[in-house]
Short mmCIF file of C-alpha atoms in Angstrom, two decimals:
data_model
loop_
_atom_site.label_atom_id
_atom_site.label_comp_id
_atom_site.label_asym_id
_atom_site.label_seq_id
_atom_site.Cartn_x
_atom_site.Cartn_y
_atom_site.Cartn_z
CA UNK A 184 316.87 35.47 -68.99
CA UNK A 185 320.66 34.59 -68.56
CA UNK A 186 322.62 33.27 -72.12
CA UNK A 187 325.85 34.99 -70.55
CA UNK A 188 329.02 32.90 -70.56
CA UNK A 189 332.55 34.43 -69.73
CA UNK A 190 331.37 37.58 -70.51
CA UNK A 191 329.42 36.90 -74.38
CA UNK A 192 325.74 35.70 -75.35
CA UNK A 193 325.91 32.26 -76.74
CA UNK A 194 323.83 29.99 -79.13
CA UNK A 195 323.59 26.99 -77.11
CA UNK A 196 320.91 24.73 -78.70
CA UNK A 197 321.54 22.72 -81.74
CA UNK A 198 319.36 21.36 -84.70
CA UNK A 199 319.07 17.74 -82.41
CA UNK A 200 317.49 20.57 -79.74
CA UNK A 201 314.38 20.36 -82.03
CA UNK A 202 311.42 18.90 -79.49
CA UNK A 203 313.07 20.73 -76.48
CA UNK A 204 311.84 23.84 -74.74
CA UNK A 205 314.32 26.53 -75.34
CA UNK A 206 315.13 30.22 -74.51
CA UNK A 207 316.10 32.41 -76.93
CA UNK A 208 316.89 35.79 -77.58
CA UNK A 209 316.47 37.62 -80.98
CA UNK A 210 317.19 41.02 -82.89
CA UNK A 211 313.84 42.62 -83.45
CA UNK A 212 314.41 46.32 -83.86
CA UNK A 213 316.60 49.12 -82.41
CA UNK A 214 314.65 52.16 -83.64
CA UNK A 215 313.74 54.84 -81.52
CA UNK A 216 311.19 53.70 -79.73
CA UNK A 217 311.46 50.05 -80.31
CA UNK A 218 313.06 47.26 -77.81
CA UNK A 219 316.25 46.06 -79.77
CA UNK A 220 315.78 42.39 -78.58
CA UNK A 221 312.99 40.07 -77.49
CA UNK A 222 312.96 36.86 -75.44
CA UNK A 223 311.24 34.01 -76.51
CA UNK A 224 310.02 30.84 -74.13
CA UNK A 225 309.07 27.30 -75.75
CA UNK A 226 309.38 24.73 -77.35
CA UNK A 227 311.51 24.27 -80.84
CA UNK A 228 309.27 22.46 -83.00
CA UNK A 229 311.30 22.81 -86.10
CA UNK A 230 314.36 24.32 -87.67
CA UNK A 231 314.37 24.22 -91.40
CA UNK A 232 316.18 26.38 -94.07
CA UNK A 233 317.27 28.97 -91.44
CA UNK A 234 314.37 29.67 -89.45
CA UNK A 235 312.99 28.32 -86.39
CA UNK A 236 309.84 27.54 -84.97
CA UNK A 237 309.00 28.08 -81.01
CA UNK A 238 305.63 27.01 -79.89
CA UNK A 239 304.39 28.69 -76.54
CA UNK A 240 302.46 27.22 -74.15
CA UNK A 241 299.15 28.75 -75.24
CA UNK A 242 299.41 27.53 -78.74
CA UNK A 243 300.94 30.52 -80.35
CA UNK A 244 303.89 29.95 -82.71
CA UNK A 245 306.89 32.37 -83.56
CA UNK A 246 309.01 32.01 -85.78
CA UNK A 247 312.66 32.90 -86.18
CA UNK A 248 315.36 33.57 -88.90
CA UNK A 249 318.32 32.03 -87.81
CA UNK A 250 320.40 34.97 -88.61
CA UNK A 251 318.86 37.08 -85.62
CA UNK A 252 319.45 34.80 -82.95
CA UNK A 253 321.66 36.91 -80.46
CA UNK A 254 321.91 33.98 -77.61
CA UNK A 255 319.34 30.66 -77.12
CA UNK A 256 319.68 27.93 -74.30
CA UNK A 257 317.81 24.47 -73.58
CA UNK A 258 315.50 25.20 -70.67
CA UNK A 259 315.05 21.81 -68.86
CA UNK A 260 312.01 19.68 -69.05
CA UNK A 261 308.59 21.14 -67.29
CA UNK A 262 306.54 18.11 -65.79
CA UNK A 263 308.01 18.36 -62.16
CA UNK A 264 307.60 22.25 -62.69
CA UNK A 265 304.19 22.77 -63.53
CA UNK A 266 302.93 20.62 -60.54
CA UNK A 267 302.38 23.04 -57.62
CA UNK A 268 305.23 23.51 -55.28
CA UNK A 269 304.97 20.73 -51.79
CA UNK A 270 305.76 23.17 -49.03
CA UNK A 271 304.98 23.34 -45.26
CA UNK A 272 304.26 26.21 -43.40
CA UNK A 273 307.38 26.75 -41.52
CA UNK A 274 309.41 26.34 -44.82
CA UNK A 275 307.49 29.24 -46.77
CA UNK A 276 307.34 31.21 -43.61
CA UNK A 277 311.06 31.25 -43.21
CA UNK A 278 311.80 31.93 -46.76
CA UNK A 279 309.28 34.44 -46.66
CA UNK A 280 311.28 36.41 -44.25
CA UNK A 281 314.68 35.88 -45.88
CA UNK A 282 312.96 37.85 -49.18
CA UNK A 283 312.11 40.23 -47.25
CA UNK A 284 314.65 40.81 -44.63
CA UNK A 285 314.68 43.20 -41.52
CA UNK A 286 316.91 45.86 -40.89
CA UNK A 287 316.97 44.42 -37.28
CA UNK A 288 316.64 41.15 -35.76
CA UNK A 289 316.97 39.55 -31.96
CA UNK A 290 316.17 35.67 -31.63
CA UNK A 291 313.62 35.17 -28.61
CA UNK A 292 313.54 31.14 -28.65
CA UNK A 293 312.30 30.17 -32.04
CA UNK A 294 310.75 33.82 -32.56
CA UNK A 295 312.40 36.29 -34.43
CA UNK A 296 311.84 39.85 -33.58
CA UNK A 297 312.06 42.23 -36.80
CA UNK A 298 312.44 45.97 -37.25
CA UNK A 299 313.14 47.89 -39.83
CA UNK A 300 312.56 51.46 -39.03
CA UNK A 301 308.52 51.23 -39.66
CA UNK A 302 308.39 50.12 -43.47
CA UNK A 303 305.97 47.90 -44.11
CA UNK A 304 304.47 45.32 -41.22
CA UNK A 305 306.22 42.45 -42.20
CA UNK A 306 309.46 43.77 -41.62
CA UNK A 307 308.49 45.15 -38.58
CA UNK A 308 306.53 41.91 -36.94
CA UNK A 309 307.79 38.88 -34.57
CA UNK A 310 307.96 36.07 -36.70
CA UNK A 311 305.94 33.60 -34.31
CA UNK A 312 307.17 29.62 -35.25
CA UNK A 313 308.03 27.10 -32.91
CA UNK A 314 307.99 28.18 -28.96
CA UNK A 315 309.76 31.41 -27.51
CA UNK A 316 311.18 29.40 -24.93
CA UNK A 317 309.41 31.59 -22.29
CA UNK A 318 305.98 31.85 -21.18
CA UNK A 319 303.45 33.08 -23.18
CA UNK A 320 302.94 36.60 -21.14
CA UNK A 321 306.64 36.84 -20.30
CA UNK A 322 307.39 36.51 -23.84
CA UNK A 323 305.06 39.23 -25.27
CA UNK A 324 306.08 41.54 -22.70
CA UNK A 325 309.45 41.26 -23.67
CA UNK A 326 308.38 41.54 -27.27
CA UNK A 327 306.00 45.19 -26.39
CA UNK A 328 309.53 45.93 -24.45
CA UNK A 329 311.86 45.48 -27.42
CA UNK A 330 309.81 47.20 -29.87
CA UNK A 331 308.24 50.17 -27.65
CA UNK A 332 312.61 50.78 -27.57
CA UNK A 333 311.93 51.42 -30.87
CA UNK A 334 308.98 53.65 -31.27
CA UNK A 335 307.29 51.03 -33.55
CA UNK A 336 304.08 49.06 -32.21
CA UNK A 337 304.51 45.70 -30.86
CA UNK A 338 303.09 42.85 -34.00
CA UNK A 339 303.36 39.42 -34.41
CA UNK A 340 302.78 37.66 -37.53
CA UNK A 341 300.56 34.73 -37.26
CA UNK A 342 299.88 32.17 -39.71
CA UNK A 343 296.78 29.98 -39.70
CA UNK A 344 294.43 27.76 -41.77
CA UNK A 345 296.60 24.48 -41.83
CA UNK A 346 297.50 22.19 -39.48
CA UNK A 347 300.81 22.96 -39.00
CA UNK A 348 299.82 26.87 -38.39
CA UNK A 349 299.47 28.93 -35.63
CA UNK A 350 296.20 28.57 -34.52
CA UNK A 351 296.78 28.35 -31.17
CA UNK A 352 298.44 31.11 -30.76
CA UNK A 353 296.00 33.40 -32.27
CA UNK A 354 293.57 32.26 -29.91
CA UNK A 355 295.57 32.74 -27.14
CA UNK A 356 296.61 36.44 -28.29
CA UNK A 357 293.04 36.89 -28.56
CA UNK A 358 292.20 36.11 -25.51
CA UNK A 359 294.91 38.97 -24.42
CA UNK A 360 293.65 41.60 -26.13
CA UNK A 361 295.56 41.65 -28.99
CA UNK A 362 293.83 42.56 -31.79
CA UNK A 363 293.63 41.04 -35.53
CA UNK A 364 294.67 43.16 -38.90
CA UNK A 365 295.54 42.61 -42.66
CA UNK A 366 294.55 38.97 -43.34
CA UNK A 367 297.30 37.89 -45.97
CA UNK A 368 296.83 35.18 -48.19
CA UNK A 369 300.15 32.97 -49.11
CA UNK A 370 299.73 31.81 -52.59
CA UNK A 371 302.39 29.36 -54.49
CA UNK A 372 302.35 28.26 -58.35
CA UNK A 373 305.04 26.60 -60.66
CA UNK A 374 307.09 28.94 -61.86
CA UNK A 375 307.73 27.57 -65.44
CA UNK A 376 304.05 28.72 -66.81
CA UNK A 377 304.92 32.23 -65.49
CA UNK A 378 307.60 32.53 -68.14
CA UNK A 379 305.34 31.23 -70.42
CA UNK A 380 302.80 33.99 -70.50
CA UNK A 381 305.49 36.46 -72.18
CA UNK A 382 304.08 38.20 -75.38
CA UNK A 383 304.57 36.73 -78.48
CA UNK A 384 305.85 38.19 -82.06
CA UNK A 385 302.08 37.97 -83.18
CA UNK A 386 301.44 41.19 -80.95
CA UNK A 387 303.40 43.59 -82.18
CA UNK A 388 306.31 45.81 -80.24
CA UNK A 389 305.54 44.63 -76.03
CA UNK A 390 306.55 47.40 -73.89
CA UNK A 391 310.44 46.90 -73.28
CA UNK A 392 310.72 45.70 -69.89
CA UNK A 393 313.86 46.48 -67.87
CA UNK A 394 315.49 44.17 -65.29
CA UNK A 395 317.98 45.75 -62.67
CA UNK A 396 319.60 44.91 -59.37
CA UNK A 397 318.90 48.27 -57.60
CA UNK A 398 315.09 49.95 -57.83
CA UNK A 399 315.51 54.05 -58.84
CA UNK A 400 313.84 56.40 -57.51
CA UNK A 401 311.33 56.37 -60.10
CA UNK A 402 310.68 52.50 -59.17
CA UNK A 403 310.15 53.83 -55.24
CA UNK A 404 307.98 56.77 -56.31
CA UNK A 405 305.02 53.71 -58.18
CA UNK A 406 305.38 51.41 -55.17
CA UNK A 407 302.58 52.56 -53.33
CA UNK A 408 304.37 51.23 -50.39
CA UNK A 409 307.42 53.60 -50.41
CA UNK A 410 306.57 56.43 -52.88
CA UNK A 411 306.57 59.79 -51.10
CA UNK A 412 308.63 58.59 -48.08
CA UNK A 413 310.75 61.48 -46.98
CA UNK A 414 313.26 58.44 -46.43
CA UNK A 415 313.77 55.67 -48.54
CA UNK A 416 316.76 54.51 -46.66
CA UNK A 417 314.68 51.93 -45.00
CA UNK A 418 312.70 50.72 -47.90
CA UNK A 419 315.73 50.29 -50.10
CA UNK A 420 317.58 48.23 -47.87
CA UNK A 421 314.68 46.11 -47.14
CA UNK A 422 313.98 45.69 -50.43
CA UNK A 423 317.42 44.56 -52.46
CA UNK A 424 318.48 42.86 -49.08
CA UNK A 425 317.24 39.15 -50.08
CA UNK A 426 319.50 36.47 -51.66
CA UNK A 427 319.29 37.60 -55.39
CA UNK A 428 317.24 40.22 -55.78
CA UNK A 429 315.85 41.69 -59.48
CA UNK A 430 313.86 44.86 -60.35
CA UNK A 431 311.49 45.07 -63.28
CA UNK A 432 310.21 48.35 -64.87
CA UNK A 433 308.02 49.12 -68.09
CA UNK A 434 308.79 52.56 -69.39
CA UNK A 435 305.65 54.72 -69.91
CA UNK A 436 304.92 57.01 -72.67
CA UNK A 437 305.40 59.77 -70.15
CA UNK A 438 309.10 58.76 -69.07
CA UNK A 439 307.94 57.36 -66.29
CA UNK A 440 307.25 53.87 -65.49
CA UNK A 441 303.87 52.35 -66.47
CA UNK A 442 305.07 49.50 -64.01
CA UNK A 443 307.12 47.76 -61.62
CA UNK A 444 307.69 44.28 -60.02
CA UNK A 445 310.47 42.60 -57.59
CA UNK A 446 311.22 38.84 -57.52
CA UNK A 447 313.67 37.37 -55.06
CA UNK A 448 315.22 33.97 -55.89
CA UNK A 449 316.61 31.88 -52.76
CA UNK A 450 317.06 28.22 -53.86
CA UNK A 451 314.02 26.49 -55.73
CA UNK A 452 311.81 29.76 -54.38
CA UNK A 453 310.84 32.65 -56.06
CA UNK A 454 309.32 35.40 -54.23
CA UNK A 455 306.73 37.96 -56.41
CA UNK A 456 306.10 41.30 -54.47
CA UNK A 457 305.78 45.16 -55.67
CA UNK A 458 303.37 44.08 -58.47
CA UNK A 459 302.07 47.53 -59.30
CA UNK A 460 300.71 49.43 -62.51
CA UNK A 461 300.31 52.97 -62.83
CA UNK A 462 296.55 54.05 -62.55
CA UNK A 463 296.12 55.13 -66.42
CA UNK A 464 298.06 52.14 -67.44
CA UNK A 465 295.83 49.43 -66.42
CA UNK A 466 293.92 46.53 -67.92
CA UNK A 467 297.00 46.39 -70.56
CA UNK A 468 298.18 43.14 -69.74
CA UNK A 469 301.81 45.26 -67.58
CA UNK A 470 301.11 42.79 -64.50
CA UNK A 471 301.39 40.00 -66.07
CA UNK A 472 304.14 40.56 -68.40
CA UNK A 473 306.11 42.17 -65.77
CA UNK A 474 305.80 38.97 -64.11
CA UNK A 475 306.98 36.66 -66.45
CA UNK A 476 310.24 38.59 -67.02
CA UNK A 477 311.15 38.20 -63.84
CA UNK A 478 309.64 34.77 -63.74
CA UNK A 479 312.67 33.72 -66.58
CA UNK A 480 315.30 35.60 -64.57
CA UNK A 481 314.08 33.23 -61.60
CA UNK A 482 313.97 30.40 -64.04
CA UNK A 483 317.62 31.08 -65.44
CA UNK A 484 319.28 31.04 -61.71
CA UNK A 485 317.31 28.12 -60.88
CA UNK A 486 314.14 28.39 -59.41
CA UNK A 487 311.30 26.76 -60.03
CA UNK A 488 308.30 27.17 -57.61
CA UNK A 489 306.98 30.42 -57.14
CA UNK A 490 305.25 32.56 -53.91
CA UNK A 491 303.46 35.78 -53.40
CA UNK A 492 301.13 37.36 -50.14
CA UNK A 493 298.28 39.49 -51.43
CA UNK A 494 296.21 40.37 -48.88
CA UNK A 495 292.60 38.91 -48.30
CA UNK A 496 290.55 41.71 -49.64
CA UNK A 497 292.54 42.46 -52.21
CA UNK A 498 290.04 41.02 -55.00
CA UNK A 499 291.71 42.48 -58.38
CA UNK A 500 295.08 41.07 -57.22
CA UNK A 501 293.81 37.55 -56.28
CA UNK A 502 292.20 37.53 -59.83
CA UNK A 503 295.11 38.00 -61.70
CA UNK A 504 296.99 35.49 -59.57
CA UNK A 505 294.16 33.00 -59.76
CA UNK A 506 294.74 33.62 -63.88
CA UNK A 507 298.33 32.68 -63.74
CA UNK A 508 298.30 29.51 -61.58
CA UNK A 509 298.70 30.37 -58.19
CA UNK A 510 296.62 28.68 -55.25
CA UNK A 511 295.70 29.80 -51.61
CA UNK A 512 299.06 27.61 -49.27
CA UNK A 513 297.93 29.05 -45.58
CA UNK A 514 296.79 32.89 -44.15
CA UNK A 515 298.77 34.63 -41.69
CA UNK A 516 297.57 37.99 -39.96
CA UNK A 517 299.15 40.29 -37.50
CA UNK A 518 298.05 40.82 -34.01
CA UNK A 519 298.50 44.43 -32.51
CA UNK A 520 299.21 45.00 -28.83
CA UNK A 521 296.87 47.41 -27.98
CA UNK A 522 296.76 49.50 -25.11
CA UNK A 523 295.57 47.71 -22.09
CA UNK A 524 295.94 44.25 -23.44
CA UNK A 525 296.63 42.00 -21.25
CA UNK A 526 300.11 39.38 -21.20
#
């Protein structure tokens, strides 16, 4: 949550602010083990004889002295925000991509071929929208040219299950040989609720959740999709390469984090990835609150509809999503040239 201006935390809401949802931040603690500040997100239902009221979206009501406030800002109004984000394919696609950028690119048409030394498939996949501006078969062999250079397999992400998808093309693939993996599931939500489901006063000291530009190594090590690499190179740059990129982390009682989350804000968008939770921290709630902290960083540089790809099978995930708002957009899977296949 941002209250910086020229370099100090402000109080920027007012008595007449009463009615208004608001941000603030308070002193709670500072003792060894306790989080020295907490962020509230709500609305200010009243402000009499120095404290203040915030009502959350649940119901749940903290209250404040007015001596502890450290910064607080007017949040604007939610109606627009809590409707679910209008998008078409192409437009999430594309953003997609720019959250998650590739070491590598080379235009072929409207395609754009990605590498990015192996880490993960989406930043090493053709992203298929619009026309090549080749033929079909001269195009893929081209593409199983360009990455075969590379030592990585030749993949093209293709999205499906709306009409402005790529359904076409997966048939045609198909009919080439090229073979089908990882169904992913775009999802989109208002963001606004997100920032909602922070913890309130009413339970207790929340684990202190901390926001940073760059992920450490202990971030890399609980990202199931980096940790253990013998070279993070890739992953790092992949990873803090978007527009404006934040880290989360929840210490755990061992010193190491409990868990992690990355949100990438590019315009109204914000991107969730990296959700993870350390095995013998589960079912505490981590996901979710590690979401809406970064869901009120996104809110405080302007965002204000939300995306995430879980992939199909991935039924614990898709429950928790399903919990905080988020609907199915469109699929996209990736099609493998295999040996033999035919362009």
């Amino acid at each position: 949550m941002e209250f910086m201006a020229r370099g100090r935390a402000e109080v920027r809401i007012t008595h007449a602010d009463v009615g208004k949802r608001v941000s603030v931040r308070r002193l709670t603690g500072g003792a060894a083990g306790e989080a020295a500040f907490t962020d509230a997100v709500g609305v200010l239902t009243s402000w009499n004889d120095g404290v203040l009221s915030i009502t959350r979206r649940k119901g749940a009501t903290v209250r404040i002295e007015e001596s502890a406030l450290v910064a607080a800002k007017v949040v604007p109004a939610t109606p627009a925000r809590r409707r679910g984000p209008a998008a078409d394919t192409r437009e999430l696609q594309e953003v997609a991509a720019r959250g998650w950028p590739a070491l590598e690119t080379e235009r072929l048409g409207d395609w754009t071929l990605r590498a990015s030394g192996g880490f993960t498939r989406r930043a090493n996949s053709v992203v298929a929208l619009g026309d090549p501006g080749l033929p079909l078969d001269t195009a893929l062999e081209r593409i199983r040219q360009w990455y075969g250079e590379r030592g990585l397999p030749a993949l093209i992400t293709v999205p499906t299950g709306r009409a402005d998808a790529a359904d076409a093309l997966a048939d045609a693939l198909a009919e080439r040989g090229w073979a089908a993996e990882a169904e992913t599931v775009v999802r989109t939500g208002a963001l606004a609720p997100l920032a909602d489901t922070s913890p309130g006063s009413a339970e207790g000291n929340p684990p202190r959740i901390a926001l940073a530009r760059e992920p450490d190594a202990e971030w890399l090590a609980l990202y199931h999709r980096a940790g253990g690499a013998a070279d993070t190179t890739a992953a790092r740059k992949v990873l803090t390469g978007g527009p404006s990129v934040w880290f989360a982390s929840v210490p755990g009682p061992d010193g190491h984090p409990a868990a992690i989350g990355r949100v990438v804000v590019d315009g109204r968008w914000a991107g969730f990835a990296a959700i993870e939770v350390a095995p013998a921290q589960r079912r505490r709630g981590l996901a979710t609150r590690v979401m809406a902290a970064l869901a009120e960083r996104a809110l405080s540089e302007g965002a204000s509809a939300a995306y995430l790809q879980v992939e199909a099978d991935n039924e614990g995930a898709r429950a928790l999503y399903d919990g905080l708002g988020f609907a199915d957009h469109h699929r996209y899977h990736y099609r493998r040239a295999l040996p033999g296949s035919a362009d």
